[in-house]
Coordinates of C-alpha atoms in Angstrom, one line a residue:
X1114 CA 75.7 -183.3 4.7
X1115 CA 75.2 -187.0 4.2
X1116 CA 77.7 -188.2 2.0
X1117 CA 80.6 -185.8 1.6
X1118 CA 83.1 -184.0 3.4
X1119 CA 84.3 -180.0 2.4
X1120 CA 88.2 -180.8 0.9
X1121 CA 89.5 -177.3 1.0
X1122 CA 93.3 -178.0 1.7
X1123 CA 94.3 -177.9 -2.1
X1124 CA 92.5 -174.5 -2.7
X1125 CA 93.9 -173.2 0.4
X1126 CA 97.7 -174.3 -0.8
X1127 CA 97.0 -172.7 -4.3
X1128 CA 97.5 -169.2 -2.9
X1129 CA 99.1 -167.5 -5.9
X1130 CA 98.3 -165.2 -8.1
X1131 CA 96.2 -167.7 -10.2
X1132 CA 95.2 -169.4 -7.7
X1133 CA 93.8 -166.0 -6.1
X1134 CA 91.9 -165.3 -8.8
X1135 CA 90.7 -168.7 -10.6
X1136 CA 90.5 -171.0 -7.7
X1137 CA 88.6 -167.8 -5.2
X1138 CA 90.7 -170.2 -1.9
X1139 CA 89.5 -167.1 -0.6
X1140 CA 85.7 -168.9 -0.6
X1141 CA 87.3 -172.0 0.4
X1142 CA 88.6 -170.4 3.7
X1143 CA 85.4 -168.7 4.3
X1144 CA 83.7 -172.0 3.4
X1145 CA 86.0 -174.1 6.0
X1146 CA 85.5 -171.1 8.3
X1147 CA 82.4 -171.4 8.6
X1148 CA 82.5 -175.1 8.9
X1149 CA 84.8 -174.8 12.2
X1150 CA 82.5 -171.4 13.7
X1151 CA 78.8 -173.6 13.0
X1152 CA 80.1 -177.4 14.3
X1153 CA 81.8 -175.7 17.3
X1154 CA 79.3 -173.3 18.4
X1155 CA 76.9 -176.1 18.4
X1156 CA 79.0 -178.6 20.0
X1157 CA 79.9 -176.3 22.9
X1158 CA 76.9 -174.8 23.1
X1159 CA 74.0 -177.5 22.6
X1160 CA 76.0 -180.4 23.4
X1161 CA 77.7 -179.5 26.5
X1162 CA 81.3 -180.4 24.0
X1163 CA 85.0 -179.5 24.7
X1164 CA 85.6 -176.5 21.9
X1165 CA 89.1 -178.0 21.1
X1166 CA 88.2 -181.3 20.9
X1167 CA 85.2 -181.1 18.8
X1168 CA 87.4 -179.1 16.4
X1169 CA 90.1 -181.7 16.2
X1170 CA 88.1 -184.7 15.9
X1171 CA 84.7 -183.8 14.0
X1172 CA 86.3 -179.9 12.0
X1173 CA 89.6 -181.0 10.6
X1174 CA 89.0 -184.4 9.3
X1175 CA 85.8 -181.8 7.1
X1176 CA 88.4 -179.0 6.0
X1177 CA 91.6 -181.1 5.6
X1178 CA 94.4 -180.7 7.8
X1179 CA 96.5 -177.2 5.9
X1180 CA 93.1 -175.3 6.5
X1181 CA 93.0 -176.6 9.9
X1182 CA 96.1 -175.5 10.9
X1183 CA 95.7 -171.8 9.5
X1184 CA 92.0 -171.4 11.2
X1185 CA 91.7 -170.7 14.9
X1186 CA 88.3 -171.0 16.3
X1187 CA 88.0 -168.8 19.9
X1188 CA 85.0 -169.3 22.2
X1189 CA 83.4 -166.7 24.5
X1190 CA 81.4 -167.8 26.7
X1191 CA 80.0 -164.8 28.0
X1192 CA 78.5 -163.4 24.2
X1193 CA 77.6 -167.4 23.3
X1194 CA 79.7 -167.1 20.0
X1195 CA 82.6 -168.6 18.4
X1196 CA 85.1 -166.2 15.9
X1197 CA 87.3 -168.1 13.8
X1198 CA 90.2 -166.2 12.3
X1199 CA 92.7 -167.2 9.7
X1200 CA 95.6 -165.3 7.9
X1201 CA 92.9 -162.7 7.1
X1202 CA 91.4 -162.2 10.6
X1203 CA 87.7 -163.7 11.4
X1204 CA 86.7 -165.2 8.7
X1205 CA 83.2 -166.2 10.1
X1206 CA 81.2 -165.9 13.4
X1207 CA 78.4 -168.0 14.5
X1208 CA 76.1 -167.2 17.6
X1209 CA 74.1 -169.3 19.9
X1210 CA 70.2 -168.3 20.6
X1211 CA 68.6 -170.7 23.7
X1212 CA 65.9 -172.7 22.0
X1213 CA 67.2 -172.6 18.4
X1214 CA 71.2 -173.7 18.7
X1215 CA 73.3 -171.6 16.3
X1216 CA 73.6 -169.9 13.2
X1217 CA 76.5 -168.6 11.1
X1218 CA 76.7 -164.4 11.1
X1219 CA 75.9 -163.2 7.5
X1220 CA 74.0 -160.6 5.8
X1221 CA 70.9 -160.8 6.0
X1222 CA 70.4 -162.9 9.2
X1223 CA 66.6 -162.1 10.4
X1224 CA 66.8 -161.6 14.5
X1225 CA 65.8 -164.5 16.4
X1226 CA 63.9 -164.2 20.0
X1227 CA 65.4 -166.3 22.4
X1228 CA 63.1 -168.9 24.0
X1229 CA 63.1 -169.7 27.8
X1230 CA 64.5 -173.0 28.3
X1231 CA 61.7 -175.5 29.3
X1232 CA 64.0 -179.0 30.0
X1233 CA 61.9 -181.7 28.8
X1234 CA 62.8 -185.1 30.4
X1235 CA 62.1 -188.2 28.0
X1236 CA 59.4 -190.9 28.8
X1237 CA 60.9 -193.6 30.8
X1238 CA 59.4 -196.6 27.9
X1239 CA 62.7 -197.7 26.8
X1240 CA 64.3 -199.5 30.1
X1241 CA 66.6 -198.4 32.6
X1242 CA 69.6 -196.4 31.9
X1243 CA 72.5 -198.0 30.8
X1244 CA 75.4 -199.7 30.7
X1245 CA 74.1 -203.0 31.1
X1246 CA 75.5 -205.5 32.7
X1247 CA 73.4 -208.0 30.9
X1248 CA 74.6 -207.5 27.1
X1249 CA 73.9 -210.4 25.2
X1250 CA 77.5 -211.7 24.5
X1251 CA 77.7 -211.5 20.7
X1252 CA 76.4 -208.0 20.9
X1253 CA 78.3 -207.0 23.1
X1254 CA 81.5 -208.1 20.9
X1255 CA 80.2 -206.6 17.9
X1256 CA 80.1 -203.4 20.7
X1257 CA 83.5 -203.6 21.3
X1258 CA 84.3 -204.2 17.7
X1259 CA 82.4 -200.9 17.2
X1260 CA 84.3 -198.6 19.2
X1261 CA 87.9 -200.1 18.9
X1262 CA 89.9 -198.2 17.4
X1263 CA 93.1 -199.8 15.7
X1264 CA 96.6 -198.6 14.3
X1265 CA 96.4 -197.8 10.5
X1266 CA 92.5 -198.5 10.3
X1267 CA 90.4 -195.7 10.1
X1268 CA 89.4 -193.5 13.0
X1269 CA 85.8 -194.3 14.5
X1270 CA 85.1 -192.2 17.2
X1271 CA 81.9 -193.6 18.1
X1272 CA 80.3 -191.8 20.6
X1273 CA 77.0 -193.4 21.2
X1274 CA 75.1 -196.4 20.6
X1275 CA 71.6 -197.5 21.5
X1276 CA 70.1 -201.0 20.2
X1277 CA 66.4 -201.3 20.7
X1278 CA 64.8 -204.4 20.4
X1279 CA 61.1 -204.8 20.6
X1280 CA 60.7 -201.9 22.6
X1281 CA 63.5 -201.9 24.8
X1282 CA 67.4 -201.2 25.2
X1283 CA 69.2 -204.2 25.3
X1284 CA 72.7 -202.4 24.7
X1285 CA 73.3 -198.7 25.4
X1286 CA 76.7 -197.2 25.0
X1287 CA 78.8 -194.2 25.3
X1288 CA 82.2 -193.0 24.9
X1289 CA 84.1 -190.7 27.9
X1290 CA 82.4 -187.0 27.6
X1291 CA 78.6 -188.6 26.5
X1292 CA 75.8 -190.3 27.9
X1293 CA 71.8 -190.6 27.6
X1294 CA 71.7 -187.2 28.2
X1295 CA 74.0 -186.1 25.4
X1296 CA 72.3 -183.9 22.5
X1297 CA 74.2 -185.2 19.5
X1298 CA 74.7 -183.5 16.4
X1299 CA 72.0 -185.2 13.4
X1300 CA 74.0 -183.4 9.8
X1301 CA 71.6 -185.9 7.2
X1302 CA 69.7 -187.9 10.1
X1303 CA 67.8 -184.6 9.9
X1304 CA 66.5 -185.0 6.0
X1305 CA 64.2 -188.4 8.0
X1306 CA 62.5 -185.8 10.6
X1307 CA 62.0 -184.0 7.8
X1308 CA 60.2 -186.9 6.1
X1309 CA 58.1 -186.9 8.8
X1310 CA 57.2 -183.5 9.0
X1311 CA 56.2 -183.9 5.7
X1312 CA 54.1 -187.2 6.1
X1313 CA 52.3 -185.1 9.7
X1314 CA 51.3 -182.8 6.6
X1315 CA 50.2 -185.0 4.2
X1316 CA 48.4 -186.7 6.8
X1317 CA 46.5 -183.5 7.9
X1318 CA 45.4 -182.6 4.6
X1319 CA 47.9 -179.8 3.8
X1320 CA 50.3 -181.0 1.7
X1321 CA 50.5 -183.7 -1.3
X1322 CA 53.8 -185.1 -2.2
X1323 CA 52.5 -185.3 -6.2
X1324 CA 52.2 -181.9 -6.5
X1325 CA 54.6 -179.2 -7.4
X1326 CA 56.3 -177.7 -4.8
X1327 CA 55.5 -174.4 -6.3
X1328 CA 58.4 -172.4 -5.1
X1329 CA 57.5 -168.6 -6.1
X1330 CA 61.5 -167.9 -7.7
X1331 CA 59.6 -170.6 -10.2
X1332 CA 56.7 -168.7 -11.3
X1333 CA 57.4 -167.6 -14.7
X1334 CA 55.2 -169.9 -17.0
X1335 CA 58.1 -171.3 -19.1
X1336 CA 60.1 -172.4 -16.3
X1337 CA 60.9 -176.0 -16.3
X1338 CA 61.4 -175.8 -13.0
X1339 CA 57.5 -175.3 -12.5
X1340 CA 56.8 -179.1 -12.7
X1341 CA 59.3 -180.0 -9.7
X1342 CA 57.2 -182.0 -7.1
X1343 CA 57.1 -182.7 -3.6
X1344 CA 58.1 -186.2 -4.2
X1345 CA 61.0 -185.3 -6.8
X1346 CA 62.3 -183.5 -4.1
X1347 CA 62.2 -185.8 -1.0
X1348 CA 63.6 -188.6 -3.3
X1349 CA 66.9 -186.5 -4.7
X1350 CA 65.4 -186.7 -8.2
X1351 CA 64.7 -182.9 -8.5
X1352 CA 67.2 -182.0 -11.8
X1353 CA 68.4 -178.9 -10.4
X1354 CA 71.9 -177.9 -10.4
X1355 CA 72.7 -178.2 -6.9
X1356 CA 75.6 -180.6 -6.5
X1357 CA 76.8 -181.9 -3.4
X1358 CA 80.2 -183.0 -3.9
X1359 CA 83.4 -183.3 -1.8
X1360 CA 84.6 -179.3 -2.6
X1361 CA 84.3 -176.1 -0.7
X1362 CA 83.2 -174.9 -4.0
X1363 CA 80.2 -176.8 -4.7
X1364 CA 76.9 -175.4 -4.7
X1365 CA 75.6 -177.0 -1.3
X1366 CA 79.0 -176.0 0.4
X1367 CA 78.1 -172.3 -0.6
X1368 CA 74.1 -172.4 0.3
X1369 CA 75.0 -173.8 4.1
X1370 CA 78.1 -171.5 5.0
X1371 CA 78.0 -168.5 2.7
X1372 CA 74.1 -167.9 2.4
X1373 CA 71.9 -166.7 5.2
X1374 CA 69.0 -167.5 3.1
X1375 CA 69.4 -171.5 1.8
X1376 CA 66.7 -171.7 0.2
X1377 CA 66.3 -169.1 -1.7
X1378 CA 69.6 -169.9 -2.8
X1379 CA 69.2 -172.9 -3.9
X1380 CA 65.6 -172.5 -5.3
X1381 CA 67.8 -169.8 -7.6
X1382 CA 69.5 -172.8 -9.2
X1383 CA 68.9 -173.4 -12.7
X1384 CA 67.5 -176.7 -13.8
X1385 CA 70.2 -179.7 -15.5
X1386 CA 67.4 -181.7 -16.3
X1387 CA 64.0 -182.9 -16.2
X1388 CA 62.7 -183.9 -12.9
X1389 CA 62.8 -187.5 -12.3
X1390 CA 65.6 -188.9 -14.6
X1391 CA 68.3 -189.6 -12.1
X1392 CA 68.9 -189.9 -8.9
X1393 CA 71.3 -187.0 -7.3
X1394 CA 71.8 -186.6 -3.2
X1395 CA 72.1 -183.0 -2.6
X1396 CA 71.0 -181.5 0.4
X1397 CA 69.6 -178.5 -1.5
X1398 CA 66.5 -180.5 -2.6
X1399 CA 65.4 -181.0 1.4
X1400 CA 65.7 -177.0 2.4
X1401 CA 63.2 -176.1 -0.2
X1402 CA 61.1 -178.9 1.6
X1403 CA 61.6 -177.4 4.6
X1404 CA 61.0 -173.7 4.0
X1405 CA 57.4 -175.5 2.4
X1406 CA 56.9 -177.1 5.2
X1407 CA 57.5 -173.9 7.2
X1408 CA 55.1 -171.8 4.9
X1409 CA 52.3 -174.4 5.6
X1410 CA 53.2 -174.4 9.1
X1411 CA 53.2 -170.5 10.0
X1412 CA 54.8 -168.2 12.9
X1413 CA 58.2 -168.7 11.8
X1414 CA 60.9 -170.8 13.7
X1415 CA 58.7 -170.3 16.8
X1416 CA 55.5 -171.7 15.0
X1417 CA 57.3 -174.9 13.3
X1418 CA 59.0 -175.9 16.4
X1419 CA 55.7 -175.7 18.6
X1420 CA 54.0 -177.7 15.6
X1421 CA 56.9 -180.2 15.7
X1422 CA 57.3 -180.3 19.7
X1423 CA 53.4 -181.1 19.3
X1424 CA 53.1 -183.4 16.9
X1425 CA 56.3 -185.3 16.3
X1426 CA 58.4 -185.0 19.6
X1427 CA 55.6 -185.3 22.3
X1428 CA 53.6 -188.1 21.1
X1429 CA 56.9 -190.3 20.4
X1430 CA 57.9 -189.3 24.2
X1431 CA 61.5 -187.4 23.6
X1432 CA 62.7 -185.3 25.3
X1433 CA 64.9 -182.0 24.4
X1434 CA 65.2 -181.7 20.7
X1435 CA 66.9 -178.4 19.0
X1436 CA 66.6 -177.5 15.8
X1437 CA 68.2 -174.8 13.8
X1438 CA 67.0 -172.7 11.3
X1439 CA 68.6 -170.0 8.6
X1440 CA 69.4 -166.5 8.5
X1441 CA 66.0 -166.1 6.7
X1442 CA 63.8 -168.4 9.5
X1443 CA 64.1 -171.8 7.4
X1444 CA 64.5 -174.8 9.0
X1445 CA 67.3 -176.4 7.9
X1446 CA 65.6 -179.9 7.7
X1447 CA 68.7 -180.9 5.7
X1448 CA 71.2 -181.0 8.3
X1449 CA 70.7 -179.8 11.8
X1450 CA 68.7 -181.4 14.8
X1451 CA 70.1 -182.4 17.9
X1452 CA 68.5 -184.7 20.6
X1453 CA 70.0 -187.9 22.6
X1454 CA 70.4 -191.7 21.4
X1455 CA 67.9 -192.6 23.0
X1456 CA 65.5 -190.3 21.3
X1457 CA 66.9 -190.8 17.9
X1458 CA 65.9 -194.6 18.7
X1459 CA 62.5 -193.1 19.9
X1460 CA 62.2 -191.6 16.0
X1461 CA 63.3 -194.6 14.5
X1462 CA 60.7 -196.8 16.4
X1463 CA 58.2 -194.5 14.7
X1464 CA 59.0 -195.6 11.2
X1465 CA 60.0 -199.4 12.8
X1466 CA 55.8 -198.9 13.9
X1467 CA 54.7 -198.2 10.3
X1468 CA 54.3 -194.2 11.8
X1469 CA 52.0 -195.2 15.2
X1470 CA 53.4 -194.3 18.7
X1471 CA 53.4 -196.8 21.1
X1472 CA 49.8 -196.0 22.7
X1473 CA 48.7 -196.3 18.7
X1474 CA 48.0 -193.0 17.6
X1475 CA 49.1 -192.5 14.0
X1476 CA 50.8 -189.6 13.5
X1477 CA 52.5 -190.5 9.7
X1478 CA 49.6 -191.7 7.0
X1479 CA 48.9 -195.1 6.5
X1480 CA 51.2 -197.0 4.0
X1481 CA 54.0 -193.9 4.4
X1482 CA 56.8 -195.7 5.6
X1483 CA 56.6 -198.1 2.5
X1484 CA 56.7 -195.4 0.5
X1485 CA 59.5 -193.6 2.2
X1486 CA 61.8 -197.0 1.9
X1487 CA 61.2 -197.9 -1.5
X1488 CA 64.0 -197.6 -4.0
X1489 CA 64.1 -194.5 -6.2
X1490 CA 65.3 -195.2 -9.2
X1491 CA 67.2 -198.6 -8.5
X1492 CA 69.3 -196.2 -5.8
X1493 CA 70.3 -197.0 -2.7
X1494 CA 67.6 -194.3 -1.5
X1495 CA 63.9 -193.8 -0.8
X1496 CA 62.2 -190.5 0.3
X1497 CA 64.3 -189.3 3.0
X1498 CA 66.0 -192.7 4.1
X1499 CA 68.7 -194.9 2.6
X1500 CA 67.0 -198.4 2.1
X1501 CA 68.3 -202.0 1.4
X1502 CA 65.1 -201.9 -1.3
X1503 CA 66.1 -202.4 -5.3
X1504 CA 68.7 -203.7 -6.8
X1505 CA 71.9 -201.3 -6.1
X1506 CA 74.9 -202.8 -4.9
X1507 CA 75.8 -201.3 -1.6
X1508 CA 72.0 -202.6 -0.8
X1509 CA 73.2 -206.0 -1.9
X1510 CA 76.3 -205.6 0.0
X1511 CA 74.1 -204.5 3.3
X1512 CA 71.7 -207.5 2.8
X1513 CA 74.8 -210.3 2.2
X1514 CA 75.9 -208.9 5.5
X1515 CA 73.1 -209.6 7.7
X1516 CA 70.9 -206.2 7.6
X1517 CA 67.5 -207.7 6.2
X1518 CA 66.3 -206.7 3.3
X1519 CA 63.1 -204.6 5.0
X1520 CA 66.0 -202.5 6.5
X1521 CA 66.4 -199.2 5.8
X1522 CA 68.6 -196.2 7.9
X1523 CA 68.0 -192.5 8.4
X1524 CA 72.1 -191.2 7.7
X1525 CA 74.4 -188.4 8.2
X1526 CA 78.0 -188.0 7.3
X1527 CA 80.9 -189.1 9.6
X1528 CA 78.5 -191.9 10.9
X1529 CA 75.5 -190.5 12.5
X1530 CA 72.8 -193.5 11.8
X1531 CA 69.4 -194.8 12.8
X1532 CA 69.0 -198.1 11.7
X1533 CA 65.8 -199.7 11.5
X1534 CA 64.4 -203.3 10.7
X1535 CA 61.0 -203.9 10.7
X1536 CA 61.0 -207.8 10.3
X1537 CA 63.3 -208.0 13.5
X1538 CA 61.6 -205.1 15.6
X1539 CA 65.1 -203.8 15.8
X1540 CA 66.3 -200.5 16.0
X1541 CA 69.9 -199.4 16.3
X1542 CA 70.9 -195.2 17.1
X1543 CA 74.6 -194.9 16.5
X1544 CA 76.6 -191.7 16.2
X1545 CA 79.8 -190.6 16.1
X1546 CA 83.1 -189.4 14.0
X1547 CA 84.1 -191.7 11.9
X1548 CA 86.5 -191.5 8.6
X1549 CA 86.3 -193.0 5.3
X1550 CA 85.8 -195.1 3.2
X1551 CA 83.1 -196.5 4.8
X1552 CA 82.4 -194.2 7.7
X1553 CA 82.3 -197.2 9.8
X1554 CA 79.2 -199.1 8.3
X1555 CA 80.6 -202.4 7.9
X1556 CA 80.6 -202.8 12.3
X1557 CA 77.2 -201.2 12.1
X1558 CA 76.2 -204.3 9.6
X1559 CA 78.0 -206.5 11.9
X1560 CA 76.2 -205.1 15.2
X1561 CA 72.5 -205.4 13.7
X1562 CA 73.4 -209.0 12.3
X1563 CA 74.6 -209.4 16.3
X1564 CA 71.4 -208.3 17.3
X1565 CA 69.0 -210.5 15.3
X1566 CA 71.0 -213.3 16.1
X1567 CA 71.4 -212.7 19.8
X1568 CA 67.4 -211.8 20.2
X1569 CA 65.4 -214.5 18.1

């Protein structure tokens, strides 16, 4: 979900006869349904969120305003699960497990055991918890410029904001209902962790990003599909038909709300092209990477979240981190992680780091981040990040407005960011709501040009 809202009102309106039949707004509610049933469960339930108010500011600005006023989401506390009915009744269900968030209802759902919660505390590396009272005066403008909201601008709803610089917070903040303890909703900032999952494995020795990913629906020996690589995959050059587009209709709207097994949905999807022609974002391309990663891994959701917890979330000092998984047991590296600003920053000082912790133990293979922040294809996008690397314009744009050319940003949509800049040991976490066009990137430009100025 990094670039694209689900726009179900007009298929919702088109109720007809016609409509009924050629336009199916009956998957279009189900899709929006299950849209307002995931984001609130997780909200409520992992975040700690007010139900209504995560479904008026983060659930109808997705499904359009006609859908979100026929859909009623209704919380229970006591089962852990939010129903959310339409003209039709419940339309879709999604439950909460302790340890792995939630998970729409569908067919197929394999049972998931609940783990005991063990509350991990985060290392204390970063500086005293915030707000400051010592904000460096320009950054602290390009703060308030951040989370202003004006009349007939588009809404912001920033909700956190964490700058690191060199190693430590020199601006924190957090709108009413948040703090550093906040676990805040990832959507795409999930497709970097899976990057480094990826680069633990290639590091080990178990996985190699120039081979084929080898998915077994791709077996048969004329199957273009069969020559589809790690790296094809990780930098949205795969050729498969999985579009991820602004439509409750598209194929990645169907795989994430309709689907209890993604991956096997999307590894079903026939091929457009040869890999590594073009350059397409679609979220389909990072489940199969995930449900790799999980097959190289072992012991299910269980197994990949002690191998993460051990290799990934300990050794860069974080604290709680969920992550949610399919109806089948996949990760879904694409989308969904949770953990505080301050331990997204944690993550991005990782890559900022060159993939060593601060008490230098590698975790990510020498020469990875590189890789991961080179342009693919002359797009705006590496392997897993966005990157101000090659010639694309909203690079150019990005570089003109004072985030260096070395930058490059982990991103999910509505505004959920880590920015990192190597050449200014800067790294900025910043999450929240915010609308198109721009989803509120031109203050984050702003901020990080505030930053390097302030700190030199």
């Amino acid at each position: 979900m990094g670039r694209r809202t689900y726009i179900v009102a007009g298929a919702v309106a088109a109720l007809g006869v016609v409509g009924w039949f050629v336009a199916r707004p009956d998957q279009a509610l189900r899709v929006a349904a299950g849209v307002a049933a995931h984001h609130v469960c997780s909200l409520t339930f992992v975040s700690g969120q007010d139900a209504q108010t995560t479904y008026r500011e983060l659930v109808v600005p997705m499904i359009g305003n006609v859908a979100g006023h026929w859909l009623t989401p209704h919380v229970s506390a006591e089962r852990q699960s939010v129903d959310v009915s339409g003209l039709f009744g419940v339309l879709a269900s999604a439950d909460f497990t302790p340890g792995y968030g939630c998970r729409l209802r569908l067919p197929g759902n394999r049972p998931l055991a609940a783990e005991h919660a063990t509350h991990r505390v985060a290392a204390d590396d970063l500086g005293p918890a915030q707000p400051m009272v010592t904000e460096p005066p320009a950054i602290a403008a390009a703060l308030d410029r951040l989370f202003r909201e004006a009349p007939d601008k588009p809404i912001k709803r920033v909700k956190a904001v964490v700058v690191v610089k060199e190693g430590k917070v020199v601006a924190e903040r957090y709108a009413a209902g948040f703090d550093a303890r906040t676990p805040l909703l990832s959507f795409s900032v999930a497709k970097s962790f899976t990057n480094a999952l990826i680069g633990i494995l290639v590091r080990q020795g178990r996985l190699r990003v120039d081979r084929p990913l080898a998915a077994p629906e791709w077996n048969a020996p004329d199957d273009p599909r069969r020559a589809i690589t790690v790296e094809d995959l990780m930098r949205m050059r795969s050729g498969l038909a999985l579009e991820e587009a602004e439509s409750a209709f598209s194929p990645v709207a169907r795989m994430e709300f309709l689907h209890a097994d993604m991956a096997g949905f999307a590894a079903t999807q026939p091929a457009k092209e040869p890999p590594g022609r073009h350059f397409e974002y679609t979220s389909g391309d990072t489940v199969l990477l995930s449900r790799r990663i999980g097959e190289l891994v072992g012991g299910g959701p269980a197994g990949l979240r002690a191998f993460a917890r051990r290799e990934l979330f300990d050794p860069l000092g974080m604290g709680d981190v969920t992550m949610e998984f399919d109806g089948q047991g996949t990760f879904v590296g694409s989308t969904y992680v949770y953990a505080t600003a301050r331990d997204y920053a944690r993550f991005g000082m990782l890559f900022l780091r060159d993939g060593v912790t601060t008490d230098h133990r590698r975790l990510l293979p020498e020469g990875w981040v590189a890789w991961s922040r080179r342009s693919t294809l002359g797009a705006p996008y590496g392997a897993g990040f966005w990157t101000n690397d090659g010639p694309s314009l909203p690079a150019k744009w990005r570089v003109e407005g004072g985030f260096p050319k070395d930058g490059f940003f982990a991103s999910g949509t509505f505004g959920q960011r880590i920015y990192i800049v190597p050449s200014a040991q800067l790294v900025v976490a910043r999450f929240g709501y915010s609308a198109p066009p721009d989803y509120g990137i031109q203050d984050d430009v702003a901020l990080i040009e505030a930053a390097i100025e302030a700190t030199r």
